[in-house]
PDB file of C-alpha atoms in Angstrom:
ATOM      1  CA  MET A   1     126.838  59.842 115.718  1.00 36.00           C
ATOM      2  CA  SER A   2     127.729  56.397 116.154  1.00 40.00           C
ATOM      3  CA  VAL A   3     125.513  54.121 118.339  1.00 43.00           C
ATOM      4  CA  PRO A   4     127.540  52.234 121.084  1.00 55.00           C
ATOM      5  CA  PRO A   5     127.656  48.445 121.143  1.00 63.00           C
ATOM      6  CA  PRO A   6     125.229  46.819 123.377  1.00 74.00           C
ATOM      7  CA  THR A   7     126.645  45.872 126.890  1.00 89.00           C
ATOM      8  CA  ASP A   8     127.722  42.381 127.332  1.00 94.00           C
ATOM      9  CA  TRP A   9     126.199  41.837 130.712  1.00 96.00           C
ATOM     10  CA  ALA A  10     127.114  38.145 130.831  1.00 96.00           C
ATOM     11  CA  GLY A  11     130.649  39.165 130.684  1.00 95.00           C
ATOM     12  CA  LEU A  12     130.411  41.587 133.663  1.00 97.00           C
ATOM     13  CA  TYR A  13     130.097  40.843 137.369  1.00 96.00           C
ATOM     14  CA  HIS A  14     128.383  42.442 140.231  1.00 97.00           C
ATOM     15  CA  ALA A  15     128.306  41.689 143.864  1.00 95.00           C
ATOM     16  CA  TYR A  16     126.461  38.344 143.383  1.00 95.00           C
ATOM     17  CA  GLY A  17     128.031  36.967 140.292  1.00 95.00           C
ATOM     18  CA  ARG A  18     127.414  37.429 136.505  1.00 96.00           C
ATOM     19  CA  ALA A  19     125.201  40.636 135.680  1.00 97.00           C
ATOM     20  CA  THR A  20     122.801  38.950 133.540  1.00 97.00           C
ATOM     21  CA  ASP A  21     119.960  40.240 135.598  1.00 97.00           C
ATOM     22  CA  VAL A  22     120.855  43.828 135.508  1.00 97.00           C
ATOM     23  CA  PRO A  23     118.863  44.695 132.041  1.00 96.00           C
ATOM     24  CA  GLU A  24     115.671  43.189 133.358  1.00 97.00           C
ATOM     25  CA  GLN A  25     116.127  45.131 136.535  1.00 97.00           C
ATOM     26  CA  LEU A  26     116.807  48.366 134.691  1.00 97.00           C
ATOM     27  CA  ALA A  27     113.793  47.851 132.465  1.00 97.00           C
ATOM     28  CA  ALA A  28     111.593  47.286 135.685  1.00 97.00           C
ATOM     29  CA  LEU A  29     112.492  50.757 137.044  1.00 97.00           C
ATOM     30  CA  SER A  30     110.185  52.207 134.467  1.00 96.00           C
ATOM     31  CA  THR A  31     107.246  49.849 134.862  1.00 96.00           C
ATOM     32  CA  THR A  32     103.702  51.120 136.262  1.00 95.00           C
ATOM     33  CA  ASP A  33     103.796  48.607 139.281  1.00 97.00           C
ATOM     34  CA  PRO A  34     105.262  50.331 142.195  1.00 97.00           C
ATOM     35  CA  ALA A  35     106.239  47.064 143.854  1.00 97.00           C
ATOM     36  CA  VAL A  36     108.128  45.905 140.835  1.00 97.00           C
ATOM     37  CA  ARG A  37     110.063  49.197 140.746  1.00 97.00           C
ATOM     38  CA  ARG A  38     111.034  48.898 144.365  1.00 97.00           C
ATOM     39  CA  ALA A  39     112.078  45.504 144.043  1.00 97.00           C
ATOM     40  CA  ALA A  40     114.159  46.405 140.999  1.00 97.00           C
ATOM     41  CA  GLY A  41     115.823  49.252 142.719  1.00 97.00           C
ATOM     42  CA  SER A  42     116.647  47.339 145.832  1.00 97.00           C
ATOM     43  CA  ALA A  43     118.072  44.636 143.722  1.00 97.00           C
ATOM     44  CA  LEU A  44     120.351  46.915 141.801  1.00 97.00           C
ATOM     45  CA  SER A  45     121.349  48.950 144.835  1.00 96.00           C
ATOM     46  CA  GLY A  46     122.494  45.560 146.500  1.00 96.00           C
ATOM     47  CA  SER A  47     124.263  44.258 143.423  1.00 96.00           C
ATOM     48  CA  VAL A  48     125.988  47.322 141.688  1.00 97.00           C
ATOM     49  CA  CYS A  49     126.789  49.436 144.669  1.00 95.00           C
ATOM     50  CA  HIS A  50     126.737  47.037 147.557  1.00 88.00           C
ATOM     51  CA  GLN A  51     127.608  48.593 150.764  1.00 89.00           C
ATOM     52  CA  GLY A  52     129.328  51.197 148.695  1.00 91.00           C
ATOM     53  CA  THR A  53     131.563  48.763 146.702  1.00 94.00           C
ATOM     54  CA  ARG A  54     131.184  49.156 143.081  1.00 97.00           C
ATOM     55  CA  TRP A  55     131.791  46.329 140.480  1.00 97.00           C
ATOM     56  CA  PRO A  56     132.653  45.905 136.858  1.00 97.00           C
ATOM     57  CA  ALA A  57     128.815  46.127 136.065  1.00 98.00           C
ATOM     58  CA  SER A  58     128.574  49.442 137.971  1.00 98.00           C
ATOM     59  CA  ALA A  59     129.750  51.837 135.361  1.00 98.00           C
ATOM     60  CA  PRO A  60     127.655  50.556 132.486  1.00 97.00           C
ATOM     61  CA  VAL A  61     124.570  51.065 134.765  1.00 98.00           C
ATOM     62  CA  VAL A  62     125.171  54.784 134.833  1.00 98.00           C
ATOM     63  CA  PRO A  63     123.973  55.693 131.270  1.00 97.00           C
ATOM     64  CA  ALA A  64     120.919  53.714 131.688  1.00 97.00           C
ATOM     65  CA  LEU A  65     120.039  55.313 134.873  1.00 98.00           C
ATOM     66  CA  VAL A  66     120.842  58.770 133.521  1.00 98.00           C
ATOM     67  CA  ALA A  67     118.505  58.004 130.392  1.00 97.00           C
ATOM     68  CA  LEU A  68     115.653  56.933 132.859  1.00 97.00           C
ATOM     69  CA  VAL A  69     115.930  60.366 134.714  1.00 98.00           C
ATOM     70  CA  ASP A  70     116.050  62.244 131.531  1.00 97.00           C
ATOM     71  CA  ILE A  71     112.665  60.830 130.525  1.00 96.00           C
ATOM     72  CA  PRO A  72     109.972  62.957 132.188  1.00 95.00           C
ATOM     73  CA  SER A  73     107.416  60.015 132.242  1.00 95.00           C
ATOM     74  CA  THR A  74     109.693  57.803 134.141  1.00 97.00           C
ATOM     75  CA  PRO A  75     108.033  57.029 137.543  1.00 96.00           C
ATOM     76  CA  ASP A  76     109.888  57.746 140.821  1.00 96.00           C
ATOM     77  CA  ARG A  77     112.835  59.670 138.963  1.00 97.00           C
ATOM     78  CA  ASP A  78     114.137  60.828 142.277  1.00 97.00           C
ATOM     79  CA  THR A  79     114.579  57.277 143.393  1.00 97.00           C
ATOM     80  CA  VAL A  80     116.467  56.485 140.062  1.00 98.00           C
ATOM     81  CA  LEU A  81     118.594  59.576 140.749  1.00 98.00           C
ATOM     82  CA  HIS A  82     119.218  58.419 144.329  1.00 97.00           C
ATOM     83  CA  LEU A  83     120.551  55.104 143.097  1.00 98.00           C
ATOM     84  CA  LEU A  84     122.668  56.945 140.341  1.00 98.00           C
ATOM     85  CA  HIS A  85     124.302  59.020 143.173  1.00 98.00           C
ATOM     86  CA  ALA A  86     125.097  55.625 144.994  1.00 97.00           C
ATOM     87  CA  VAL A  87     126.545  54.055 141.998  1.00 98.00           C
ATOM     88  CA  ALA A  88     128.705  57.176 141.038  1.00 98.00           C
ATOM     89  CA  ILE A  89     129.756  58.302 144.546  1.00 98.00           C
ATOM     90  CA  GLY A  90     129.391  55.009 146.687  1.00 96.00           C
ATOM     91  CA  ASN A  91     129.406  55.795 150.378  1.00 94.00           C
ATOM     92  CA  LEU A  92     131.454  58.879 150.406  1.00 96.00           C
ATOM     93  CA  ARG A  93     129.940  61.499 152.606  1.00 95.00           C
ATOM     94  CA  ASP A  94     129.570  65.193 151.970  1.00 95.00           C
ATOM     95  CA  ASP A  95     132.110  66.070 154.724  1.00 93.00           C
ATOM     96  CA  GLU A  96     134.695  64.879 152.110  1.00 93.00           C
ATOM     97  CA  LEU A  97     133.872  67.761 149.748  1.00 95.00           C
ATOM     98  CA  PRO A  98     135.723  69.170 147.904  1.00 94.00           C
ATOM     99  CA  PHE A  99     136.318  65.929 146.206  1.00 96.00           C
ATOM    100  CA  HIS A 100     139.549  65.545 144.176  1.00 96.00           C
ATOM    101  CA  PRO A 101     139.100  62.349 142.088  1.00 96.00           C
ATOM    102  CA  GLU A 102     142.690  62.301 140.700  1.00 95.00           C
ATOM    103  CA  ARG A 103     143.895  62.162 144.388  1.00 95.00           C
ATOM    104  CA  ALA A 104     141.061  59.740 145.557  1.00 95.00           C
ATOM    105  CA  PHE A 105     141.655  57.270 142.782  1.00 96.00           C
ATOM    106  CA  ALA A 106     145.352  57.472 142.324  1.00 94.00           C
ATOM    107  CA  GLU A 107     145.804  53.849 143.647  1.00 92.00           C
ATOM    108  CA  ALA A 108     143.342  52.672 140.850  1.00 93.00           C
ATOM    109  CA  ASP A 109     145.871  53.542 138.126  1.00 86.00           C
ATOM    110  CA  ARG A 110     148.351  50.928 139.300  1.00 88.00           C
ATOM    111  CA  VAL A 111     145.820  48.028 138.760  1.00 93.00           C
ATOM    112  CA  ARG A 112     146.626  45.701 135.857  1.00 93.00           C
ATOM    113  CA  PRO A 113     143.890  43.596 134.041  1.00 93.00           C
ATOM    114  CA  ALA A 114     145.668  40.677 135.354  1.00 94.00           C
ATOM    115  CA  ASP A 115     144.936  41.959 138.759  1.00 95.00           C
ATOM    116  CA  GLU A 116     141.213  42.577 138.201  1.00 95.00           C
ATOM    117  CA  GLY A 117     141.120  38.959 136.606  1.00 95.00           C
ATOM    118  CA  ALA A 118     142.709  37.389 139.492  1.00 94.00           C
ATOM    119  CA  VAL A 119     140.189  39.055 142.054  1.00 95.00           C
ATOM    120  CA  LEU A 120     137.145  38.169 139.919  1.00 95.00           C
ATOM    121  CA  ARG A 121     138.453  34.676 139.760  1.00 94.00           C
ATOM    122  CA  VAL A 122     138.863  34.249 143.311  1.00 94.00           C
ATOM    123  CA  LEU A 123     135.522  35.732 144.235  1.00 92.00           C
ATOM    124  CA  PHE A 124     133.297  33.911 141.510  1.00 93.00           C
ATOM    125  CA  GLU A 125     134.994  31.170 139.868  1.00 90.00           C
ATOM    126  CA  GLU A 126     137.250  29.124 142.327  1.00 87.00           C
ATOM    127  CA  GLU A 127     135.559  26.395 144.294  1.00 82.00           C
ATOM    128  CA  GLU A 128     138.082  26.994 147.176  1.00 82.00           C
ATOM    129  CA  PRO A 129     138.966  30.653 146.814  1.00 78.00           C
ATOM    130  CA  ASP A 130     142.286  31.758 148.171  1.00 83.00           C
ATOM    131  CA  VAL A 131     141.437  35.220 149.170  1.00 85.00           C
ATOM    132  CA  ASP A 132     145.112  35.832 150.631  1.00 87.00           C
ATOM    133  CA  ALA A 133     146.310  35.512 147.161  1.00 88.00           C
ATOM    134  CA  VAL A 134     144.884  38.710 145.944  1.00 91.00           C
ATOM    135  CA  ALA A 135     144.961  40.562 149.262  1.00 89.00           C
ATOM    136  CA  ASP A 136     147.656  42.930 148.116  1.00 90.00           C
ATOM    137  CA  VAL A 137     145.529  44.092 145.149  1.00 93.00           C
ATOM    138  CA  ALA A 138     141.942  43.695 146.078  1.00 94.00           C
ATOM    139  CA  ASP A 139     141.476  47.242 147.527  1.00 94.00           C
ATOM    140  CA  ALA A 140     143.041  48.848 144.540  1.00 95.00           C
ATOM    141  CA  VAL A 141     140.858  46.749 142.241  1.00 96.00           C
ATOM    142  CA  ALA A 142     137.897  47.804 144.080  1.00 96.00           C
ATOM    143  CA  LEU A 143     138.965  51.438 143.833  1.00 97.00           C
ATOM    144  CA  ARG A 144     139.379  50.969 140.124  1.00 97.00           C
ATOM    145  CA  TRP A 145     135.675  49.943 139.758  1.00 97.00           C
ATOM    146  CA  ALA A 146     134.650  52.866 141.980  1.00 97.00           C
ATOM    147  CA  ALA A 147     136.719  55.219 139.619  1.00 97.00           C
ATOM    148  CA  GLU A 148     135.172  53.747 136.413  1.00 97.00           C
ATOM    149  CA  ALA A 149     131.719  54.375 137.976  1.00 98.00           C
ATOM    150  CA  TYR A 150     132.534  57.784 138.894  1.00 98.00           C
ATOM    151  CA  ARG A 151     134.038  58.646 135.570  1.00 97.00           C
ATOM    152  CA  ALA A 152     131.060  57.212 133.706  1.00 98.00           C
ATOM    153  CA  ALA A 153     128.863  59.644 135.700  1.00 98.00           C
ATOM    154  CA  GLU A 154     131.281  62.545 135.175  1.00 98.00           C
ATOM    155  CA  ARG A 155     130.580  62.072 131.383  1.00 97.00           C
ATOM    156  CA  HIS A 156     126.961  63.076 132.103  1.00 98.00           C
ATOM    157  CA  THR A 157     127.262  66.055 134.116  1.00 97.00           C
ATOM    158  CA  ALA A 158     125.512  68.186 131.245  1.00 96.00           C
ATOM    159  CA  SER A 159     122.425  66.190 131.963  1.00 95.00           C
ATOM    160  CA  PHE A 160     122.741  66.740 135.622  1.00 98.00           C
ATOM    161  CA  LEU A 161     122.704  70.465 134.863  1.00 98.00           C
ATOM    162  CA  THR A 162     119.402  70.215 132.857  1.00 98.00           C
ATOM    163  CA  TRP A 163     117.700  68.414 135.970  1.00 98.00           C
ATOM    164  CA  LEU A 164     118.163  71.553 138.035  1.00 98.00           C
ATOM    165  CA  ARG A 165     115.544  73.115 135.805  1.00 97.00           C
ATOM    166  CA  ASP A 166     113.234  70.120 136.194  1.00 97.00           C
ATOM    167  CA  PRO A 167     109.599  70.621 137.300  1.00 96.00           C
ATOM    168  CA  ASP A 168     109.956  67.882 139.989  1.00 97.00           C
ATOM    169  CA  PRO A 169     111.558  69.531 142.953  1.00 97.00           C
ATOM    170  CA  ALA A 170     112.811  66.156 144.281  1.00 97.00           C
ATOM    171  CA  VAL A 171     114.919  65.746 141.179  1.00 98.00           C
ATOM    172  CA  VAL A 172     116.329  69.241 141.582  1.00 98.00           C
ATOM    173  CA  THR A 173     117.141  68.485 145.174  1.00 98.00           C
ATOM    174  CA  LEU A 174     119.087  65.481 144.378  1.00 98.00           C
ATOM    175  CA  ALA A 175     120.749  66.930 141.212  1.00 98.00           C
ATOM    176  CA  ALA A 176     122.150  69.775 143.107  1.00 98.00           C
ATOM    177  CA  ALA A 177     123.702  67.328 145.855  1.00 98.00           C
ATOM    178  CA  LEU A 178     125.178  65.240 143.072  1.00 98.00           C
ATOM    179  CA  LEU A 179     126.625  67.874 140.863  1.00 98.00           C
ATOM    180  CA  VAL A 180     128.978  69.199 143.667  1.00 97.00           C
ATOM    181  CA  TRP A 181     131.017  65.983 143.326  1.00 98.00           C
ATOM    182  CA  PHE A 182     132.229  66.789 139.951  1.00 98.00           C
ATOM    183  CA  ALA A 183     134.128  69.720 138.437  1.00 96.00           C
ATOM    184  CA  PRO A 184     131.795  72.631 138.011  1.00 95.00           C
ATOM    185  CA  VAL A 185     129.894  72.552 134.809  1.00 95.00           C
ATOM    186  CA  PRO A 186     129.726  75.830 132.880  1.00 95.00           C
ATOM    187  CA  GLY A 187     126.557  77.664 134.052  1.00 96.00           C
ATOM    188  CA  LEU A 188     126.309  75.697 137.240  1.00 97.00           C
ATOM    189  CA  SER A 189     126.362  78.590 139.694  1.00 97.00           C
ATOM    190  CA  GLY A 190     123.667  80.451 137.786  1.00 97.00           C
ATOM    191  CA  ALA A 191     121.378  77.315 137.493  1.00 98.00           C
ATOM    192  CA  LEU A 192     121.650  76.737 141.249  1.00 98.00           C
ATOM    193  CA  ALA A 193     120.916  80.558 141.936  1.00 98.00           C
ATOM    194  CA  ALA A 194     117.898  80.316 139.688  1.00 97.00           C
ATOM    195  CA  VAL A 195     116.194  77.468 141.652  1.00 97.00           C
ATOM    196  CA  PRO A 196     112.937  78.886 143.095  1.00 93.00           C
ATOM    197  CA  CYS A 197     112.843  79.879 146.740  1.00 85.00           C
ATOM    198  CA  ASP A 198     109.215  78.317 147.070  1.00 83.00           C
ATOM    199  CA  THR A 199     110.533  74.780 146.724  1.00 90.00           C
ATOM    200  CA  ALA A 200     112.025  74.381 150.179  1.00 95.00           C
ATOM    201  CA  ASP A 201     114.221  71.195 149.800  1.00 96.00           C
ATOM    202  CA  ALA A 202     115.137  72.014 146.268  1.00 98.00           C
ATOM    203  CA  ARG A 203     116.344  75.670 147.207  1.00 98.00           C
ATOM    204  CA  ALA A 204     118.110  74.396 150.409  1.00 98.00           C
ATOM    205  CA  SER A 205     120.152  71.772 148.402  1.00 98.00           C
ATOM    206  CA  ALA A 206     121.029  74.515 145.780  1.00 98.00           C
ATOM    207  CA  ASN A 207     122.226  76.639 148.621  1.00 98.00           C
ATOM    208  CA  LEU A 208     124.512  73.867 149.977  1.00 98.00           C
ATOM    209  CA  ALA A 209     125.716  73.235 146.462  1.00 98.00           C
ATOM    210  CA  LEU A 210     126.649  76.997 146.151  1.00 98.00           C
ATOM    211  CA  ALA A 211     128.391  76.607 149.494  1.00 98.00           C
ATOM    212  CA  HIS A 212     130.731  73.831 148.325  1.00 97.00           C
ATOM    213  CA  LEU A 213     131.546  75.480 144.915  1.00 96.00           C
ATOM    214  CA  PRO A 214     135.091  77.032 144.663  1.00 93.00           C
ATOM    215  CA  GLY A 215     135.956  80.698 144.425  1.00 92.00           C
ATOM    216  CA  THR A 216     133.922  83.762 145.704  1.00 90.00           C
ATOM    217  CA  LEU A 217     130.358  84.312 144.786  1.00 94.00           C
ATOM    218  CA  GLY A 218     129.218  86.130 141.723  1.00 94.00           C
ATOM    219  CA  SER A 219     126.511  88.931 142.151  1.00 95.00           C
ATOM    220  CA  GLU A 220     123.754  86.727 140.934  1.00 95.00           C
ATOM    221  CA  GLU A 221     124.359  84.012 143.453  1.00 97.00           C
ATOM    222  CA  SER A 222     124.945  86.590 146.096  1.00 97.00           C
ATOM    223  CA  VAL A 223     121.712  88.231 145.397  1.00 96.00           C
ATOM    224  CA  ALA A 224     119.723  84.767 145.326  1.00 97.00           C
ATOM    225  CA  LEU A 225     121.304  83.817 148.607  1.00 97.00           C
ATOM    226  CA  THR A 226     120.571  87.020 150.384  1.00 97.00           C
ATOM    227  CA  ALA A 227     117.051  86.823 149.307  1.00 96.00           C
ATOM    228  CA  CYS A 228     116.714  83.416 150.681  1.00 97.00           C
ATOM    229  CA  LEU A 229     117.708  84.712 154.283  1.00 97.00           C
ATOM    230  CA  ALA A 230     114.063  86.144 154.425  1.00 96.00           C
ATOM    231  CA  SER A 231     112.432  82.789 153.449  1.00 96.00           C
ATOM    232  CA  GLN A 232     109.702  81.254 155.644  1.00 95.00           C
ATOM    233  CA  HIS A 233     111.542  77.888 155.453  1.00 96.00           C
ATOM    234  CA  GLU A 234     114.123  77.357 158.105  1.00 97.00           C
ATOM    235  CA  ALA A 235     116.269  75.156 155.987  1.00 97.00           C
ATOM    236  CA  VAL A 236     116.428  77.505 153.160  1.00 98.00           C
ATOM    237  CA  ARG A 237     117.407  80.485 155.436  1.00 97.00           C
ATOM    238  CA  VAL A 238     120.034  78.284 157.256  1.00 98.00           C
ATOM    239  CA  THR A 239     121.611  77.024 154.081  1.00 98.00           C
ATOM    240  CA  ALA A 240     121.730  80.438 152.404  1.00 98.00           C
ATOM    241  CA  ALA A 241     123.613  81.695 155.478  1.00 98.00           C
ATOM    242  CA  VAL A 242     125.796  78.774 155.268  1.00 98.00           C
ATOM    243  CA  ALA A 243     126.729  79.460 151.768  1.00 98.00           C
ATOM    244  CA  LEU A 244     127.227  83.118 152.292  1.00 98.00           C
ATOM    245  CA  ALA A 245     129.582  82.501 155.192  1.00 98.00           C
ATOM    246  CA  ARG A 246     131.657  79.975 153.168  1.00 97.00           C
ATOM    247  CA  ARG A 247     131.900  81.975 150.022  1.00 96.00           C
ATOM    248  CA  GLN A 248     131.546  85.538 150.905  1.00 94.00           C
ATOM    249  CA  ALA A 249     132.921  85.666 154.441  1.00 92.00           C
ATOM    250  CA  THR A 250     134.578  89.057 154.251  1.00 92.00           C
ATOM    251  CA  ALA A 251     131.244  90.717 153.174  1.00 93.00           C
ATOM    252  CA  LEU A 252     128.717  88.595 155.149  1.00 96.00           C
ATOM    253  CA  PRO A 253     125.337  90.244 155.550  1.00 96.00           C
ATOM    254  CA  ASP A 254     124.493  90.784 159.029  1.00 97.00           C
ATOM    255  CA  ALA A 255     121.180  88.922 158.520  1.00 97.00           C
ATOM    256  CA  ALA A 256     123.288  85.894 157.491  1.00 98.00           C
ATOM    257  CA  LEU A 257     125.393  86.033 160.719  1.00 98.00           C
ATOM    258  CA  SER A 258     122.113  86.430 162.803  1.00 98.00           C
ATOM    259  CA  VAL A 259     120.675  83.306 161.025  1.00 98.00           C
ATOM    260  CA  LEU A 260     123.879  81.344 161.740  1.00 98.00           C
ATOM    261  CA  VAL A 261     124.083  82.425 165.292  1.00 98.00           C
ATOM    262  CA  HIS A 262     120.378  81.579 166.103  1.00 98.00           C
ATOM    263  CA  ALA A 263     120.663  78.205 164.463  1.00 98.00           C
ATOM    264  CA  ASP A 264     123.623  77.301 166.462  1.00 97.00           C
ATOM    265  CA  ALA A 265     121.996  78.570 169.767  1.00 97.00           C
ATOM    266  CA  VAL A 266     118.789  76.530 169.203  1.00 96.00           C
ATOM    267  CA  GLU A 267     120.830  73.569 167.837  1.00 96.00           C
ATOM    268  CA  VAL A 268     118.853  73.568 164.481  1.00 97.00           C
ATOM    269  CA  THR A 269     117.487  70.117 163.617  1.00 96.00           C
ATOM    270  CA  GLY A 270     116.767  68.365 160.362  1.00 96.00           C
ATOM    271  CA  ALA A 271     118.706  67.818 157.232  1.00 97.00           C
ATOM    272  CA  VAL A 272     118.512  68.431 153.429  1.00 97.00           C
ATOM    273  CA  ARG A 273     117.575  65.451 151.262  1.00 97.00           C
ATOM    274  CA  GLY A 274     120.689  64.101 149.314  1.00 97.00           C
ATOM    275  CA  TRP A 275     123.233  65.509 151.973  1.00 98.00           C
ATOM    276  CA  ASP A 276     124.628  63.586 154.809  1.00 96.00           C
ATOM    277  CA  ARG A 277     125.490  66.104 157.315  1.00 96.00           C
ATOM    278  CA  PRO A 278     122.534  67.652 159.239  1.00 97.00           C
ATOM    279  CA  LEU A 279     121.869  71.337 159.090  1.00 98.00           C
ATOM    280  CA  ARG A 280     123.554  71.544 162.439  1.00 97.00           C
ATOM    281  CA  GLY A 281     126.622  70.200 161.073  1.00 97.00           C
ATOM    282  CA  HIS A 282     126.681  72.734 158.180  1.00 98.00           C
ATOM    283  CA  VAL A 283     126.277  75.625 160.507  1.00 98.00           C
ATOM    284  CA  ALA A 284     129.079  74.391 162.619  1.00 97.00           C
ATOM    285  CA  VAL A 285     131.411  74.359 159.436  1.00 97.00           C
ATOM    286  CA  ALA A 286     130.223  77.896 158.437  1.00 97.00           C
ATOM    287  CA  LEU A 287     130.912  79.352 161.722  1.00 97.00           C
ATOM    288  CA  ARG A 288     134.426  77.604 161.934  1.00 96.00           C
ATOM    289  CA  HIS A 289     135.106  79.354 158.580  1.00 94.00           C
ATOM    290  CA  LEU A 290     134.125  82.654 160.050  1.00 95.00           C
ATOM    291  CA  GLY A 291     136.487  82.037 162.977  1.00 94.00           C
ATOM    292  CA  LEU A 292     133.568  81.852 165.333  1.00 90.00           C
TER     293      LEU A 292
END
């Protein structure tokens, strides 16, 4: 296997200019000093996914973040995974699932290198930038950078799948929430079904991921979700009922309907880490799917 060439960070831009500071910040994510790690994560978040906007330096950050999560000794791997989600997905919310990248990034395909160069020149090189000169292509160029970051992450979905078996429940929780933004990886449904029920956030996130996958449930997934209906954890029960309602509406167990109706009646509170909508929102979608 050939070794990829080193990234020319000085030739790339993020929200604040040349990306020469990115390698040091990436390295700082694995230091033993929590304050240094927090500062590095904050700096990266502000520069390569500033308010959801991605930049030329965003996509090259993705492999480094994946590598950090892949290493069990990396501190705060869930924080790194949260940053990876932000770089790959931006500020898209989970009410936009299922996600269709070919549709979402269609306008990015019309961007020419000259358009990108003009936008960067106006933003970072001209003393008196003429923003109006690039107004007609600026949005498409930003979409192009978002598409590049997304596709960079897409190349690592096999790694994301292995994180569903990680001993750290926080990593499992966020991995499940990330995987649903990409085309299903072979073995994904089974891996989500196998997440243990005794890790509440991880199991709830896996349930929501199963809810958003295409097609009907297989027997393995259906059995796992049905078992979750008896969980002592409210979020696990509710998300399992949501998944069953969305994927198995015509054969919905009575217990699942009872969980949904009760959750709606008491206006269930809380949310699952990695997901934008609160539990109440997921319940409302499931009930609408059932025609209730």
